[in-house]
Coordinates of C-alpha atoms in Angstrom, one line a residue:
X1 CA 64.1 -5.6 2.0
X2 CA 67.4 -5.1 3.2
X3 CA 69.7 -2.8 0.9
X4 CA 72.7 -4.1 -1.2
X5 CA 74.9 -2.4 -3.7
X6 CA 76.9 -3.9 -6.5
X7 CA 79.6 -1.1 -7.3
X8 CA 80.3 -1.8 -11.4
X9 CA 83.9 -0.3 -12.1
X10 CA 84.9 -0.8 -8.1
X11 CA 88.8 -0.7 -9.1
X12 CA 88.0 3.1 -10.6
X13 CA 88.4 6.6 -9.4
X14 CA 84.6 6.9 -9.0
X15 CA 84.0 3.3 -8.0
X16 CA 86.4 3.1 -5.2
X17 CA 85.1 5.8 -3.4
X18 CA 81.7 4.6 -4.1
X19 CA 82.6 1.4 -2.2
X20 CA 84.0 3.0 0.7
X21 CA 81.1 5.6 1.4
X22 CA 78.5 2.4 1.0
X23 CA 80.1 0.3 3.4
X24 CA 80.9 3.7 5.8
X25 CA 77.3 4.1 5.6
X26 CA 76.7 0.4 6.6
X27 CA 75.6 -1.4 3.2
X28 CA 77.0 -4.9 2.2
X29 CA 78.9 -4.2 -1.4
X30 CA 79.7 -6.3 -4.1
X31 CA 82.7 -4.5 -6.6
X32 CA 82.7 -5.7 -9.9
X33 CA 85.8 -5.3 -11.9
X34 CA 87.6 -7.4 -14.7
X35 CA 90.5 -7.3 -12.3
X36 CA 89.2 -6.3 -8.3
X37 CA 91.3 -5.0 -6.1
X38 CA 91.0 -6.1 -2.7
X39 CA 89.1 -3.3 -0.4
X40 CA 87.7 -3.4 3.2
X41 CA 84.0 -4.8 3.2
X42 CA 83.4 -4.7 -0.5
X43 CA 83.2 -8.8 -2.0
X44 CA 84.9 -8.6 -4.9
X45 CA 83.0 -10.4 -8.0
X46 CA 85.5 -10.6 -11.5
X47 CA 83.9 -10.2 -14.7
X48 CA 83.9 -9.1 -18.0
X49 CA 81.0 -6.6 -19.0
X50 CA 81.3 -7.4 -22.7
X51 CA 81.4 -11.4 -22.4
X52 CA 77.3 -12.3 -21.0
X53 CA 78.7 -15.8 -20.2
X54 CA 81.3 -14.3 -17.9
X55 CA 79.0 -11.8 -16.0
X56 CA 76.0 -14.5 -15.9
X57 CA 78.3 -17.1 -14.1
X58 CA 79.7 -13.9 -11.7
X59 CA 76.3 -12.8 -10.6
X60 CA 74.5 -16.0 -10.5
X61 CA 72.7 -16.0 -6.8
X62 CA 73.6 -12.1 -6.5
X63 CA 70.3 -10.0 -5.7
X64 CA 71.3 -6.2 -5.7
X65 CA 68.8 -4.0 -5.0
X66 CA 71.0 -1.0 -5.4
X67 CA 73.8 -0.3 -8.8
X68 CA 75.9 1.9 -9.6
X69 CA 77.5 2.4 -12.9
X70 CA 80.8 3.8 -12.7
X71 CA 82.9 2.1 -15.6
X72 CA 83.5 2.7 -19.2
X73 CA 86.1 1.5 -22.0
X74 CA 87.2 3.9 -24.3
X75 CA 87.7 2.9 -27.9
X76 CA 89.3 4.2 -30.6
X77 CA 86.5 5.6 -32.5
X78 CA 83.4 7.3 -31.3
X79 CA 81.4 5.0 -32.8
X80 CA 83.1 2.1 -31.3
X81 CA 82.9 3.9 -27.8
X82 CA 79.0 3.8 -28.5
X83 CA 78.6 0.0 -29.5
X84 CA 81.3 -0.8 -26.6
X85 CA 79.9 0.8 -23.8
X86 CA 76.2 0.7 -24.7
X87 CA 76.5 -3.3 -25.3
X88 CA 78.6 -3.5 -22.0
X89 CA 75.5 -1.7 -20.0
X90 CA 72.8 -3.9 -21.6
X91 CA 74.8 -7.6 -20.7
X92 CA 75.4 -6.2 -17.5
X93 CA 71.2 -5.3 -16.9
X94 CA 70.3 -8.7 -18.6
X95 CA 72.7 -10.1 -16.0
X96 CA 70.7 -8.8 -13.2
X97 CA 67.6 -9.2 -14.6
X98 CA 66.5 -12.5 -13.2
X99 CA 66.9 -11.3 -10.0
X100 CA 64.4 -9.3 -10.2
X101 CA 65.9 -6.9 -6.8
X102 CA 66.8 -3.8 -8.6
X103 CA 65.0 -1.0 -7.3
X104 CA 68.1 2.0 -8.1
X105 CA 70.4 2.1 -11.0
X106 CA 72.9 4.7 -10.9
X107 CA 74.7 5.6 -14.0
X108 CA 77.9 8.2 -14.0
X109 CA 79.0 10.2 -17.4
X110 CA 80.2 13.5 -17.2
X111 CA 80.3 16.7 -19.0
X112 CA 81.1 15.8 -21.9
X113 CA 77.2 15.1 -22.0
X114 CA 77.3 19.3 -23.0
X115 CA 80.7 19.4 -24.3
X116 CA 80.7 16.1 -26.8
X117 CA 83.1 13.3 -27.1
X118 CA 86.3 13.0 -27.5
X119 CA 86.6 13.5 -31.0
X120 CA 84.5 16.9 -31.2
X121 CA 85.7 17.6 -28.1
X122 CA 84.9 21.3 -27.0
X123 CA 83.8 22.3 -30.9
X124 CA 81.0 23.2 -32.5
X125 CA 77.7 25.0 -30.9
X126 CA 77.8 24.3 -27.5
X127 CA 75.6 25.3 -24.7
X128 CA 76.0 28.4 -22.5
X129 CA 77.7 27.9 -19.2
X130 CA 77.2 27.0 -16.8
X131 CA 75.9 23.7 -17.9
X132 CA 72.2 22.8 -16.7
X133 CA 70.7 19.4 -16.7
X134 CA 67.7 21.0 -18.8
X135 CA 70.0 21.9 -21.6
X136 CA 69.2 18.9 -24.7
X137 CA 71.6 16.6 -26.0
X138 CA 74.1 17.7 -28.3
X139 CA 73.5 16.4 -32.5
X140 CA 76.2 14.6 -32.1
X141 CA 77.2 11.2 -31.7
X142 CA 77.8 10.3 -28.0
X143 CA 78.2 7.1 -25.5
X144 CA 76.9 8.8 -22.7
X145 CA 73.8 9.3 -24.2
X146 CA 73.6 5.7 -25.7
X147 CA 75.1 4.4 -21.6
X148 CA 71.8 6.6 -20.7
X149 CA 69.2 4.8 -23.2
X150 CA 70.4 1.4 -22.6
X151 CA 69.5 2.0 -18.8
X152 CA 66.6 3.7 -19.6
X153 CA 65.2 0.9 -21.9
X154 CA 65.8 -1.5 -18.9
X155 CA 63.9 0.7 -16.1
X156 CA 61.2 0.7 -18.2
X157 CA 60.8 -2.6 -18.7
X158 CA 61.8 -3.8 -15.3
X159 CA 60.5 -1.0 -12.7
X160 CA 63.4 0.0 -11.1
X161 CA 64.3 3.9 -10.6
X162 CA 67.5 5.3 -12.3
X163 CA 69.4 8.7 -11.7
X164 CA 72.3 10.2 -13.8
X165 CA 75.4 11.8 -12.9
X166 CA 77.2 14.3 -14.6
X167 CA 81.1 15.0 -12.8
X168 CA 83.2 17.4 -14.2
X169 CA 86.7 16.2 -14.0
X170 CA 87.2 13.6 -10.4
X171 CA 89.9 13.8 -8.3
X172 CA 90.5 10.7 -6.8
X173 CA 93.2 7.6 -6.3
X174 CA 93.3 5.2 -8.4
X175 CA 96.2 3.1 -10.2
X176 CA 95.9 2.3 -14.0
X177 CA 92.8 4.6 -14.1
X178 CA 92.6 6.1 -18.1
X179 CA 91.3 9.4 -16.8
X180 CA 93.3 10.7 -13.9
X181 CA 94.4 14.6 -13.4
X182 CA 95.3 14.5 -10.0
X183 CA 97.6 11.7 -9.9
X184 CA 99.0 13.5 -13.6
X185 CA 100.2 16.5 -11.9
X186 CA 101.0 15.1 -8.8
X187 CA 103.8 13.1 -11.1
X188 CA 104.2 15.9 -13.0
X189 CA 104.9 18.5 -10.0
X190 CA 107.3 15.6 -8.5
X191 CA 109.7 15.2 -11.8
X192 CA 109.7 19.0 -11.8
X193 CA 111.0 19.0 -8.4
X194 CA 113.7 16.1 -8.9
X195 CA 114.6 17.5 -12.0
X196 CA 114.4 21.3 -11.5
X197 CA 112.9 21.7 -15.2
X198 CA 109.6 24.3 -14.8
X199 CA 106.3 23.3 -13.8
X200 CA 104.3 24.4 -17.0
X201 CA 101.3 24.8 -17.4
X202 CA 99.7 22.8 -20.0
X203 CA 96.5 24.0 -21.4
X204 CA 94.6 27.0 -23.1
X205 CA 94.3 30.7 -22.4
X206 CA 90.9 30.2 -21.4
X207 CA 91.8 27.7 -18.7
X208 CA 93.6 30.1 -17.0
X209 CA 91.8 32.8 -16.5
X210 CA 88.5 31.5 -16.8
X211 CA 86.4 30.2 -13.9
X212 CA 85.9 26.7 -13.5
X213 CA 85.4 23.7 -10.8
X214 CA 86.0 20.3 -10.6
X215 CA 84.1 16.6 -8.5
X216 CA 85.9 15.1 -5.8
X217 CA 85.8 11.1 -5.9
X218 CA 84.3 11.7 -2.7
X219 CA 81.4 14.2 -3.1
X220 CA 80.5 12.2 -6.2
X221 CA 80.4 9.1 -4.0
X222 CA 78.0 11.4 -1.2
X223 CA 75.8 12.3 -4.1
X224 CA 75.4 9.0 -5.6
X225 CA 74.1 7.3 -2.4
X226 CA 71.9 10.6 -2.0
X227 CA 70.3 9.9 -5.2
X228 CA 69.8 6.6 -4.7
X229 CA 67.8 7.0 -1.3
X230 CA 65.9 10.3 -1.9
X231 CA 62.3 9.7 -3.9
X232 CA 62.3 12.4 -5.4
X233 CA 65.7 11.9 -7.0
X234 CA 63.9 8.9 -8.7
X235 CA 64.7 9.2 -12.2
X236 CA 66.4 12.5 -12.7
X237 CA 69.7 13.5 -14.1
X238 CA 72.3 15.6 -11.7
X239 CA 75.7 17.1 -12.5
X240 CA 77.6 17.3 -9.6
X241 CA 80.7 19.1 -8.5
X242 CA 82.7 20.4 -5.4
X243 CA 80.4 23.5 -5.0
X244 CA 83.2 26.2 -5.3
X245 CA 84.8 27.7 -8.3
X246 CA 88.4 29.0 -9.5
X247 CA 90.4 29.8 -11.9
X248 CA 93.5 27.7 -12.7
X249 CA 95.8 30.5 -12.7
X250 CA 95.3 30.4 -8.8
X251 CA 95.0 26.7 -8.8
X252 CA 98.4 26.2 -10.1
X253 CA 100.0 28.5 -7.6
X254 CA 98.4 26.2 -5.0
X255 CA 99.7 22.6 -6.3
X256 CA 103.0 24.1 -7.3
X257 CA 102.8 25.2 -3.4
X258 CA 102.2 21.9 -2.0
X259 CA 105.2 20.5 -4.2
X260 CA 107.8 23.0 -2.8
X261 CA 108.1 24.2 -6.6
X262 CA 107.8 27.6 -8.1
X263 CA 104.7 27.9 -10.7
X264 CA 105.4 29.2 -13.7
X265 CA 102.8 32.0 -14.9
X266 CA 101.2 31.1 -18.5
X267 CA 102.9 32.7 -21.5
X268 CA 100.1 32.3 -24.1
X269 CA 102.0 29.6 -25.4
X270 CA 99.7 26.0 -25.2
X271 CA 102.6 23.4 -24.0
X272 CA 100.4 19.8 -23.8
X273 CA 101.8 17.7 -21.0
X274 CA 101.5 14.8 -23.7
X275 CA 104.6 16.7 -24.9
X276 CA 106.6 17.4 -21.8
X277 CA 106.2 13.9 -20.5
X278 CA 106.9 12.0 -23.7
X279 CA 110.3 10.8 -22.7
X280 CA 109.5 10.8 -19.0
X281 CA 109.0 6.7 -18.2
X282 CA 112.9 5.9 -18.0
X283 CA 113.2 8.9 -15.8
X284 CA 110.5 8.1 -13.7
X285 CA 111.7 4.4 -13.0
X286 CA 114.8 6.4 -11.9
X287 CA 113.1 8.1 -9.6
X288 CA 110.9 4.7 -8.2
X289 CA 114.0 2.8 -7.5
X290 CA 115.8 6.0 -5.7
X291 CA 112.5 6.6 -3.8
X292 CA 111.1 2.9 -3.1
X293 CA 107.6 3.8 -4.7
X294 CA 105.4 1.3 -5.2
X295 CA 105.0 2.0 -9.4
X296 CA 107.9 2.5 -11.4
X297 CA 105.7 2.2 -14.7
X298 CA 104.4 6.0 -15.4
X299 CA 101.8 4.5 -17.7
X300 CA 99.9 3.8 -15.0
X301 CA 99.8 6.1 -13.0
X302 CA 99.7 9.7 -15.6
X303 CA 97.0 10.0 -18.5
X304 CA 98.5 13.3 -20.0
X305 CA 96.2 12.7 -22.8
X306 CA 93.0 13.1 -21.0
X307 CA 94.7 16.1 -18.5
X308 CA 95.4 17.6 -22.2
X309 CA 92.0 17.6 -23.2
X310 CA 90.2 19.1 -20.1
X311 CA 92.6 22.3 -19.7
X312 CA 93.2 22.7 -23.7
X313 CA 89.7 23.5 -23.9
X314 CA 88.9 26.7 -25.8
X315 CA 85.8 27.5 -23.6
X316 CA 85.2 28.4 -19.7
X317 CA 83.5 25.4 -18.1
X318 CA 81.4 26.0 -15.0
X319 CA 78.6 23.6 -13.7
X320 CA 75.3 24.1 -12.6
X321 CA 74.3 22.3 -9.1
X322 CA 71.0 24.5 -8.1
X323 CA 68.6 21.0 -9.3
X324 CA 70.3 18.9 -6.6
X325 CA 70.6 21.3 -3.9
X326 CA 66.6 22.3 -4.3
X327 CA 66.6 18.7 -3.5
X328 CA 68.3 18.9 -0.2
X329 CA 71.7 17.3 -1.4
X330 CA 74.2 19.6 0.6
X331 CA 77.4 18.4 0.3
X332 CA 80.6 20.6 -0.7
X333 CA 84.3 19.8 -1.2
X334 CA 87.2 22.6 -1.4
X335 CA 89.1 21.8 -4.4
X336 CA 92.5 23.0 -3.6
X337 CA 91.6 20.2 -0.3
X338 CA 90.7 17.6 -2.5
X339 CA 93.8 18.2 -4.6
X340 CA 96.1 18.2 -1.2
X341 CA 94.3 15.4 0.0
X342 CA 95.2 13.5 -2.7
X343 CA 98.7 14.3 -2.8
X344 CA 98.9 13.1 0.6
X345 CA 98.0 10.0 -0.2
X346 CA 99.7 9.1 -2.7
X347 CA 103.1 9.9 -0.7
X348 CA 101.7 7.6 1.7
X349 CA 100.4 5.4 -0.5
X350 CA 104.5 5.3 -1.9
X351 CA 103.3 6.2 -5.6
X352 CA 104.9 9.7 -5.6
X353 CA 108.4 10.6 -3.5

């Protein structure tokens, strides 16, 4: 049977570059998305996970054999995230299941599998790092794990194989993406420069001087088609980062670099970006309309919320890879490159001067 991929979440960070590596590698694509944005060789198929009338009229006649999960709506409760996102995986499934063509499912969460959600974010007992996939699930409440039961309900009662992917924070492009640090400090390093106010940095003590690494868009993308090809990746659950390490008081020297900008070395003092951007928008439509860029609303482009939480985290967060590279997967990314490889498409893309 030939191979065919349906990319759930295609407008996304993740899900773009899933897209792009499937159809480098040759595979027809499908990209699902409430709203999808047109992309070279991907179909684009408009839906709504949480209405089954609107994904069962979307995939009517569509026989994947290959999906990949890379979507998720956050809510404003914990709880809500659970019912929300688990509901949204199971229409989805009993979407497909007619079909009877899955033989992969692919499901992306991250680390906050080992760190907990949002609202115990980084507290508690946690696990030693560096995080290993053997480590058990938190006693907490958590939608990754109820995204991971949901698809594990449906493999076992439809056959197909599933594998789990655990990022720690992507660097990618994508516009209106809730979850975006790269495009965040890229805006934040450019109103530094037009305005000549510092480039602080925004996070703990232990973010700066502890180690840490981070999962290009792209290397995510490599490992998710590895997964989903390799037999003995057949039901097994893989974090998955760049495959180097830093700390962000060398990091920050580097982006500051790439803007032109002088870093400015952390004081001890936490100074959240959700603070120094707070009356940013009108200043940044300033700055589109002198510049020409292509998104004057800052909204969509900076999360500082979710930048906020990843470097105010109390803890050093470091990944283990050594179950995926046992398994042959041996792909690496430089960081600092992804970061700078970013940037430079986003000044060509128009969406930073």
């Amino acid at each position: 049977m030939e191979r065919t991929a349906l990319v759930v979440g295609a407008s996304g960070i993740i899900g773009s570059a899933t897209a792009a590596q499937l159809v480098a590698e040759g595979w027809p694509v499908a990209g699902l998305a409430r709203r999808p944005v047109p992309r070279p060789g991907v179909t684009p198929v408009a839906a709504d996970l949480q209405d089954p009338a609107s994904l069962a009229a979307a995939l009517g006649g569509m026989a994947p054999t290959h999906l990949f999960l890379t979507t998720w709506a956050r809510q404003a409760t914990e709880a809500e995230n659970i019912r929300v996102n688990g509901t949204m995986i199971r229409n989805l499934l009993d979407a497909l299941r007619p079909a009877g063509s899955l033989q992969h499912v692919a499901l992306v969460t991250g680390l906050k599998h080992y760190l907990g959600p949002f609202e115990a974010y980084g507290r508690g007992v946690l696990p030693e790092t560096p995080f290993r996939e053997t480590q058990p699930r938190l006693d907490v409440e958590n939608f990754y794990y109820a995204q991971e039961d949901a698809v594990f309900e449906a493999a076992a009662r439809d056959g197909f194989g599933w594998s789990v992917h655990r990022p720690h924070t992507v660097i990618g492009k994508a516009v209106g993406n809730a979850m975006n640090m790269g495009t965040t400090l890229a805006v934040q390093a450019s109103l530094c420069r037009e305005t000549g106010r510092p480039f602080l940095f925004p996070g703990s003590a232990a973010q700066w001087t502890g180690l840490t690494d981070m999962t290009d868009a792209r290397q995510l993308a490599r490992h998710l088609l590895w997964a989903a090809t390799t037999p003995a990746a057949r039901d097994q659950a893989f974090n998955v980062v760049n495959g180097d390490v830093f700390r962000w008081s060398w990091m920050w020297e580097r982006i500051a670099g790439w803007f032109g900008i002088d870093p400015v070395p952390f004081d001890g003092t936490v100074r959240p970006l959700e603070s120094q951007m707070a009356d940013d928008a009108p200043l940044w439509r300033e700055i589109a309309t002198k510049h020409g860029l292509a998104e004057p609303e800052l909204a969509r482009l900076a999360s500082p919320w979710h930048t906020d939480a990843d470097l105010g985290r109390p803890i050093e967060v470091v990944t283990d890879m050594s179950k995926s590279r046992r398994m042959g997967f041996a792909g690496y990314q430089a960081t600092d490159d992804a970061f700078f490889d970013l940037f430079t498409r986003l000044r060509a893309d128009r969406l930073i001067p």
